[in-house]
Coordinates of C-alpha atoms in Angstrom, one line a residue:
X1 CA -32.5 -11.5 -11.1
X2 CA -32.4 -15.3 -10.8
X3 CA -28.8 -16.8 -9.8
X4 CA -26.0 -17.0 -10.1
X5 CA -25.5 -13.7 -9.5
X6 CA -22.9 -10.5 -9.2
X7 CA -22.8 -6.6 -8.4
X8 CA -20.7 -4.7 -10.3
X9 CA -20.2 -1.2 -8.8
X10 CA -19.3 1.6 -12.2
X11 CA -21.2 1.7 -15.8
X12 CA -18.6 3.1 -17.6
X13 CA -16.5 0.8 -19.9
X14 CA -15.5 -1.5 -17.6
X15 CA -18.3 -2.2 -16.0
X16 CA -20.4 -2.8 -18.5
X17 CA -18.5 -4.5 -20.6
X18 CA -18.1 -7.3 -17.6
X19 CA -21.4 -7.3 -17.3
X20 CA -22.6 -8.3 -20.7
X21 CA -19.2 -11.5 -20.2
X22 CA -21.3 -12.9 -17.8
X23 CA -24.5 -12.2 -19.3
X24 CA -23.1 -14.5 -22.0
X25 CA -21.7 -17.2 -20.4
X26 CA -25.3 -16.7 -18.4
X27 CA -24.5 -15.3 -15.5
X28 CA -26.9 -12.2 -14.4
X29 CA -25.2 -8.9 -12.8
X30 CA -27.0 -5.9 -11.4
X31 CA -25.0 -2.8 -13.0
X32 CA -24.7 0.1 -10.1
X33 CA -23.8 3.4 -11.1
X34 CA -24.1 6.6 -8.0
X35 CA -24.6 9.1 -11.1
X36 CA -28.3 9.4 -12.0
X37 CA -27.4 8.5 -16.5
X38 CA -25.7 6.7 -18.5
X39 CA -22.2 8.3 -20.4
X40 CA -18.3 8.8 -20.2
X41 CA -16.8 12.0 -19.7
X42 CA -13.5 12.5 -22.1
X43 CA -13.7 12.9 -26.5
X44 CA -11.7 9.6 -27.2
X45 CA -10.3 6.7 -27.6
X46 CA -8.2 4.0 -29.1
X47 CA -9.3 -0.3 -29.2
X48 CA -6.2 -2.3 -30.1
X49 CA -6.4 -5.6 -31.1
X50 CA -5.6 -7.3 -27.4
X51 CA -8.9 -5.4 -25.9
X52 CA -10.8 -5.6 -29.9
X53 CA -10.5 -9.0 -29.0
X54 CA -12.8 -9.9 -26.6
X55 CA -15.5 -6.9 -27.9
X56 CA -16.1 -8.9 -31.0
X57 CA -16.5 -12.2 -29.4
X58 CA -19.1 -10.1 -27.8
X59 CA -21.1 -9.4 -30.9
X60 CA -19.7 -6.0 -31.4
X61 CA -17.8 -6.2 -33.7
X62 CA -20.3 -4.4 -36.7
X63 CA -21.6 -1.6 -34.6
X64 CA -18.6 -0.7 -33.3
X65 CA -18.0 -0.4 -37.3
X66 CA -21.1 2.6 -37.2
X67 CA -18.9 4.9 -35.2
X68 CA -14.9 3.9 -35.0
X69 CA -12.3 4.4 -37.8
X70 CA -10.1 2.0 -38.5
X71 CA -6.4 2.8 -37.8
X72 CA -3.4 2.7 -40.4
X73 CA -0.7 3.3 -37.9
X74 CA 1.1 5.9 -35.5
X75 CA 2.9 8.8 -37.4
X76 CA 5.8 10.8 -34.5
X77 CA 7.0 13.6 -35.4
X78 CA 9.1 16.1 -33.1
X79 CA 7.1 19.2 -30.9
X80 CA 9.1 22.4 -32.3
X81 CA 9.2 21.4 -36.0
X82 CA 6.7 18.9 -36.8
X83 CA 9.7 16.9 -38.7
X84 CA 8.9 13.2 -38.6
X85 CA 10.6 11.4 -37.1
X86 CA 9.0 7.4 -36.9
X87 CA 6.0 5.5 -39.1
X88 CA 4.5 2.8 -38.3
X89 CA 2.1 0.6 -39.4
X90 CA -0.3 -1.7 -37.9
X91 CA -0.5 -4.9 -37.3
X92 CA -2.6 -5.4 -39.2
X93 CA -1.1 -8.4 -42.1
X94 CA -0.7 -10.4 -38.3
X95 CA -3.5 -8.9 -36.4
X96 CA -6.7 -9.4 -38.7
X97 CA -8.7 -7.2 -35.7
X98 CA -8.5 -3.4 -36.3
X99 CA -7.2 -0.7 -34.3
X100 CA -9.9 1.1 -33.2
X101 CA -9.9 4.6 -32.4
X102 CA -13.8 6.2 -31.8
X103 CA -14.9 8.9 -29.6
X104 CA -15.9 7.4 -26.3
X105 CA -19.1 8.1 -25.2
X106 CA -19.9 5.6 -28.7
X107 CA -17.6 3.2 -27.7
X108 CA -20.0 3.7 -24.3
X109 CA -23.3 3.2 -25.9
X110 CA -22.7 1.1 -28.1
X111 CA -21.7 -1.3 -24.6
X112 CA -25.3 0.2 -23.0
X113 CA -27.0 -0.8 -25.6
X114 CA -25.9 -3.9 -26.0
X115 CA -26.6 -4.5 -22.2
X116 CA -29.5 -3.0 -22.4
X117 CA -30.7 -6.2 -24.7
X118 CA -29.7 -9.1 -22.1
X119 CA -32.6 -10.3 -19.9
X120 CA -30.4 -11.0 -17.2
X121 CA -28.8 -7.6 -16.7
X122 CA -29.6 -4.6 -14.4
X123 CA -29.1 -1.6 -14.6
X124 CA -29.5 0.2 -11.4
X125 CA -28.8 4.6 -11.2
X126 CA -29.1 7.3 -8.7
X127 CA -27.4 4.6 -6.4
X128 CA -23.7 4.1 -4.3
X129 CA -21.6 1.8 -2.7
X130 CA -21.4 2.9 0.9
X131 CA -20.9 -0.9 1.9
X132 CA -20.5 -4.3 1.2
X133 CA -20.3 -7.3 4.1
X134 CA -19.6 -11.1 2.6
X135 CA -19.9 -14.3 4.6
X136 CA -19.6 -17.9 3.0
X137 CA -22.3 -17.7 0.9
X138 CA -22.1 -14.1 -0.9
X139 CA -21.9 -10.4 -0.2
X140 CA -24.8 -7.7 1.1
X141 CA -23.9 -4.5 -1.3
X142 CA -25.5 -1.5 0.7
X143 CA -26.2 1.0 -1.0
X144 CA -27.2 4.8 -1.1
X145 CA -29.5 7.1 -3.2
X146 CA -28.7 10.9 -4.2
X147 CA -31.4 11.5 -1.5
X148 CA -30.3 9.1 0.6
X149 CA -32.2 6.4 2.2
X150 CA -30.6 2.8 1.7
X151 CA -31.4 -0.5 -0.3
X152 CA -29.6 -3.3 0.1
X153 CA -28.8 -6.7 -2.7
X154 CA -27.4 -9.8 -2.0
X155 CA -25.0 -11.5 -4.5
X156 CA -22.0 -14.2 -4.8
X157 CA -19.7 -11.0 -5.1
X158 CA -18.9 -7.7 -5.6
X159 CA -16.7 -6.6 -9.1
X160 CA -15.0 -2.7 -8.2
X161 CA -15.2 -1.3 -11.6
X162 CA -15.4 2.2 -10.0
X163 CA -12.5 3.9 -11.2
X164 CA -9.7 5.2 -10.0
X165 CA -10.9 7.2 -7.3
X166 CA -12.8 3.4 -6.3
X167 CA -15.2 3.3 -3.3
X168 CA -14.6 -0.6 -3.4
X169 CA -10.9 -0.5 -3.7
X170 CA -11.6 1.8 0.2
X171 CA -13.4 -1.4 0.5
X172 CA -11.3 -3.5 0.4
X173 CA -8.9 -1.9 3.1
X174 CA -6.9 -0.1 0.5
X175 CA -6.8 3.3 1.5
X176 CA -4.3 4.4 0.1
X177 CA -4.6 7.3 -2.3
X178 CA -3.4 8.2 -5.8
X179 CA -0.3 10.3 -6.0
X180 CA -0.4 13.9 -8.4
X181 CA 1.9 13.6 -11.1
X182 CA 2.7 17.3 -11.9
X183 CA 0.4 16.5 -15.2
X184 CA -2.9 17.3 -16.2
X185 CA -4.4 16.4 -20.4
X186 CA -5.8 19.1 -21.2
X187 CA -8.7 17.1 -24.5
X188 CA -10.9 17.8 -27.3
X189 CA -12.7 17.9 -30.9
X190 CA -11.0 20.1 -34.1
X191 CA -12.4 18.9 -37.5
X192 CA -11.6 16.3 -39.0
X193 CA -9.1 15.8 -41.9
X194 CA -10.4 13.4 -44.7
X195 CA -7.4 11.0 -45.5
X196 CA -7.3 8.0 -47.4
X197 CA -4.9 5.9 -44.7
X198 CA -6.5 7.5 -41.3
X199 CA -3.4 7.5 -38.6
X200 CA -2.9 8.1 -34.5
X201 CA -0.5 11.2 -34.9
X202 CA 2.1 12.0 -32.1
X203 CA 3.7 15.6 -31.0
X204 CA 7.0 14.8 -28.8
X205 CA 8.0 17.7 -26.9
X206 CA 10.2 18.7 -23.8
X207 CA 7.5 17.8 -20.8
X208 CA 4.8 18.1 -23.1
X209 CA 3.3 16.4 -26.1
X210 CA -0.1 15.9 -27.8
X211 CA -2.1 13.1 -29.5
X212 CA -5.0 13.4 -32.1
X213 CA -6.4 10.5 -34.4
X214 CA -9.3 11.6 -35.8
X215 CA -13.2 9.7 -34.9
X216 CA -17.2 9.7 -35.7
X217 CA -16.6 8.1 -39.0
X218 CA -13.7 10.9 -39.6
X219 CA -15.6 13.6 -39.8
X220 CA -13.8 14.8 -36.5
X221 CA -10.0 14.2 -34.5
X222 CA -10.0 13.6 -31.0
X223 CA -7.0 15.6 -29.9
X224 CA -4.8 15.1 -26.6
X225 CA -2.4 17.6 -25.3
X226 CA 0.1 16.6 -21.5
X227 CA 1.5 19.5 -20.4
X228 CA 3.3 20.3 -16.4
X229 CA 1.3 21.9 -13.9
X230 CA 2.2 23.2 -10.9
X231 CA -1.3 21.9 -8.9
X232 CA -3.2 19.0 -9.6
X233 CA -7.6 20.0 -10.1
X234 CA -9.6 18.3 -7.7
X235 CA -13.0 16.7 -9.6
X236 CA -12.4 14.6 -12.9
X237 CA -11.9 17.8 -15.2
X238 CA -12.9 21.2 -15.3
X239 CA -13.4 23.4 -18.9
X240 CA -9.9 24.8 -20.2
X241 CA -9.0 28.5 -21.5
X242 CA -8.5 27.5 -25.2
X243 CA -6.0 30.6 -24.6
X244 CA -4.4 28.5 -22.3
X245 CA -3.2 26.2 -24.6
X246 CA -3.0 28.2 -27.4
X247 CA 0.6 30.0 -26.0
X248 CA 1.5 26.7 -24.9
X249 CA 1.8 25.4 -28.1
X250 CA 3.3 28.9 -29.8
X251 CA 6.6 27.2 -30.1
X252 CA 5.3 23.6 -32.1
X253 CA 4.8 23.0 -35.8
X254 CA 2.5 25.3 -37.2
X255 CA 0.2 22.3 -38.3
X256 CA -0.5 21.6 -34.4
X257 CA -0.9 24.9 -33.5
X258 CA -3.2 25.2 -36.4
X259 CA -4.7 22.0 -34.8
X260 CA -5.0 23.7 -30.8
X261 CA -6.4 26.9 -33.0
X262 CA -9.1 24.8 -34.8
X263 CA -10.3 22.4 -31.1
X264 CA -13.3 23.2 -29.4
X265 CA -14.3 22.8 -26.0
X266 CA -11.2 21.8 -24.4
X267 CA -11.3 19.4 -21.1
X268 CA -9.3 19.1 -18.3
X269 CA -8.4 16.4 -16.5
X270 CA -5.0 16.3 -13.9
X271 CA -2.9 12.9 -14.0
X272 CA -3.0 10.6 -11.1
X273 CA -1.0 7.1 -10.2
X274 CA -1.3 4.5 -8.0
X275 CA -0.2 1.4 -8.1
X276 CA -2.5 -2.1 -9.0
X277 CA -3.9 -3.1 -5.9
X278 CA -4.8 -6.6 -4.8
X279 CA -6.9 -7.5 -7.1
X280 CA -8.7 -9.4 -5.4
X281 CA -10.2 -10.3 -1.6
X282 CA -12.1 -13.0 -0.9
X283 CA -15.5 -12.3 -2.8
X284 CA -14.5 -8.9 -4.3
X285 CA -12.8 -8.3 -6.9
X286 CA -11.7 -5.2 -8.7
X287 CA -11.2 -3.8 -12.4
X288 CA -10.0 -1.9 -14.6
X289 CA -8.5 1.6 -13.4
X290 CA -9.8 0.5 -9.3
X291 CA -7.6 -1.5 -9.7
X292 CA -4.9 -0.7 -11.9
X293 CA -5.0 3.4 -13.5
X294 CA -3.3 3.4 -16.2
X295 CA -1.3 6.6 -17.1
X296 CA -2.7 7.9 -21.2
X297 CA 0.9 7.1 -22.8
X298 CA 0.7 3.9 -23.8
X299 CA -3.1 4.6 -24.7
X300 CA -4.6 1.0 -22.5
X301 CA -6.3 2.8 -19.8
X302 CA -10.0 1.2 -21.0
X303 CA -8.0 -1.4 -23.3
X304 CA -7.0 -3.0 -19.9
X305 CA -11.0 -2.5 -18.5
X306 CA -11.7 -5.1 -21.1
X307 CA -9.6 -7.8 -20.7
X308 CA -9.5 -7.7 -16.9
X309 CA -13.4 -8.2 -17.4
X310 CA -12.8 -11.7 -20.6
X311 CA -10.8 -13.0 -17.7
X312 CA -12.8 -12.5 -14.9
X313 CA -16.1 -12.9 -16.7
X314 CA -14.5 -16.4 -17.7
X315 CA -12.9 -17.6 -14.5
X316 CA -16.0 -17.4 -12.6
X317 CA -17.4 -19.2 -15.2
X318 CA -15.8 -22.0 -14.7
X319 CA -14.7 -22.3 -11.3
X320 CA -19.0 -21.8 -10.9
X321 CA -19.4 -25.0 -13.2
X322 CA -16.8 -27.0 -11.8
X323 CA -17.0 -26.2 -8.7
X324 CA -21.1 -24.1 -7.7
X325 CA -21.0 -21.4 -6.0
X326 CA -18.7 -21.9 -3.0
X327 CA -15.5 -22.0 -5.5
X328 CA -15.9 -17.9 -5.8
X329 CA -13.2 -17.3 -3.3
X330 CA -10.7 -19.1 -5.3
X331 CA -12.2 -17.6 -9.1
X332 CA -11.4 -15.1 -8.1
X333 CA -7.4 -15.1 -6.2
X334 CA -7.4 -17.2 -10.2
X335 CA -8.7 -13.8 -11.9
X336 CA -5.6 -12.0 -9.5
X337 CA -2.8 -14.1 -10.7
X338 CA -3.3 -14.4 -14.0
X339 CA -3.7 -10.5 -14.5
X340 CA -0.7 -8.9 -12.1
X341 CA 1.4 -9.5 -13.6
X342 CA 0.3 -8.1 -16.7
X343 CA -0.9 -4.6 -16.2
X344 CA 1.7 -3.7 -14.1
X345 CA 3.9 -4.2 -16.7
X346 CA 1.3 -2.6 -18.7
X347 CA 1.7 0.7 -15.8
X348 CA 5.2 0.7 -16.6
X349 CA 5.3 1.1 -20.3
X350 CA 2.9 3.6 -19.8
X351 CA 5.2 5.5 -17.2
X352 CA 8.1 5.1 -19.3
X353 CA 6.8 5.7 -22.2
X354 CA 5.8 9.9 -20.5
X355 CA 9.2 9.7 -19.1
X356 CA 10.4 8.7 -23.4
X357 CA 8.2 11.3 -24.7
X358 CA 9.2 14.5 -22.6
X359 CA 12.7 14.2 -22.7
X360 CA 15.0 17.5 -23.0
X361 CA 17.0 19.3 -25.1
X362 CA 20.1 17.2 -25.3
X363 CA 18.4 13.7 -24.9
X364 CA 15.2 13.9 -27.3
X365 CA 18.1 14.3 -29.9
X366 CA 18.4 10.1 -28.3
X367 CA 15.3 9.8 -28.5
X368 CA 15.5 11.1 -31.9
X369 CA 17.6 9.0 -32.7
X370 CA 17.2 5.7 -31.5
X371 CA 13.7 6.4 -32.5
X372 CA 15.1 6.5 -36.7
X373 CA 17.1 4.1 -36.0
X374 CA 14.7 1.6 -34.6
X375 CA 12.9 1.8 -37.4
X376 CA 9.0 0.8 -38.0
X377 CA 9.9 -2.6 -37.9
X378 CA 11.4 -3.3 -34.4
X379 CA 9.2 -0.7 -32.6
X380 CA 6.1 -3.1 -33.9
X381 CA 8.4 -5.8 -32.2
X382 CA 8.7 -3.8 -29.3
X383 CA 4.8 -4.1 -28.6
X384 CA 3.8 -7.7 -29.9
X385 CA 3.5 -8.7 -26.3
X386 CA 1.1 -5.9 -25.9
X387 CA -0.9 -6.1 -28.5
X388 CA -1.0 -10.2 -28.6
X389 CA -2.5 -11.1 -26.1
X390 CA -6.1 -13.9 -26.2
X391 CA -7.4 -14.4 -23.4
X392 CA -6.9 -18.0 -22.7

């Protein structure tokens, strides 16, 4: 690896975007993944214009067009009877970057293919970050293979993109654990319903909600049901019993019941929350869920990681050009300063959506009235601050 060179822990969406953002600026990266194969868990995700601009700037618009569906808006309904509360079109008139709906693994594959095509990105699988030592010239990152045995790599800095249970975050001294929210997410794919105007569907109920949208060119629908549960499940995900969901939506609308009945391959995730970390410490930086996990009530988890990568790569490149390799800690500090207020706001907005979505009677009546009174234009304006984001 030619200098300058950074180590990135985690080969998920955030880690690969980080590597590509550096590589396009002439900065080399080694991406370290503890799993022996590359892949992303989960059924689908949404990429809104704020992060979509970053991916377009990485020349990924064409491969994304092949695997994504452009959203024409959001339709909100009541859980119980399916009554429509509000339909909001996208910001397409003002924001030419589309709202993309796609399989999580399809996005990951696009990023991975682009990374493999870059000569200054090295991918290392089956190795976990065990330790890091900083000095005036860089970092030494200690790795351990799945079958034992260790090695060390040198870099100008270490970037932790290793998710909610981040080892790199622990190495910065933040050992506070994620906190279970009392909710779990059931995710599956259902047969797609062809439509001229594909959109996101949202069903609001007491202590629960469901989201669905087309993926894979409309051939399939991604379905997520959030429900309360008594205790957290250990590990990343578990197989879900379809009968549990069938009983859970028994009091829902006919359309929702039919959608759940048609879905296959249910996987269950316990939902955890965590306060934002100190996003930089010396030559170590955190991005995405490692720094600020976002509950799935605003569809911004992947988008924030992509934003983080763009900002950090730009600041590293600017500081390296201006002041050389000694400026890496200053660049990472500038990144933390630039991102802290926005990520905290997105986290809180997502938590707020969760509280609003799950209101029970009679508070839900007030929520429904407020949505109808707000109208589509009012709801659009409420999220201008989120979707209008540009780096720099």
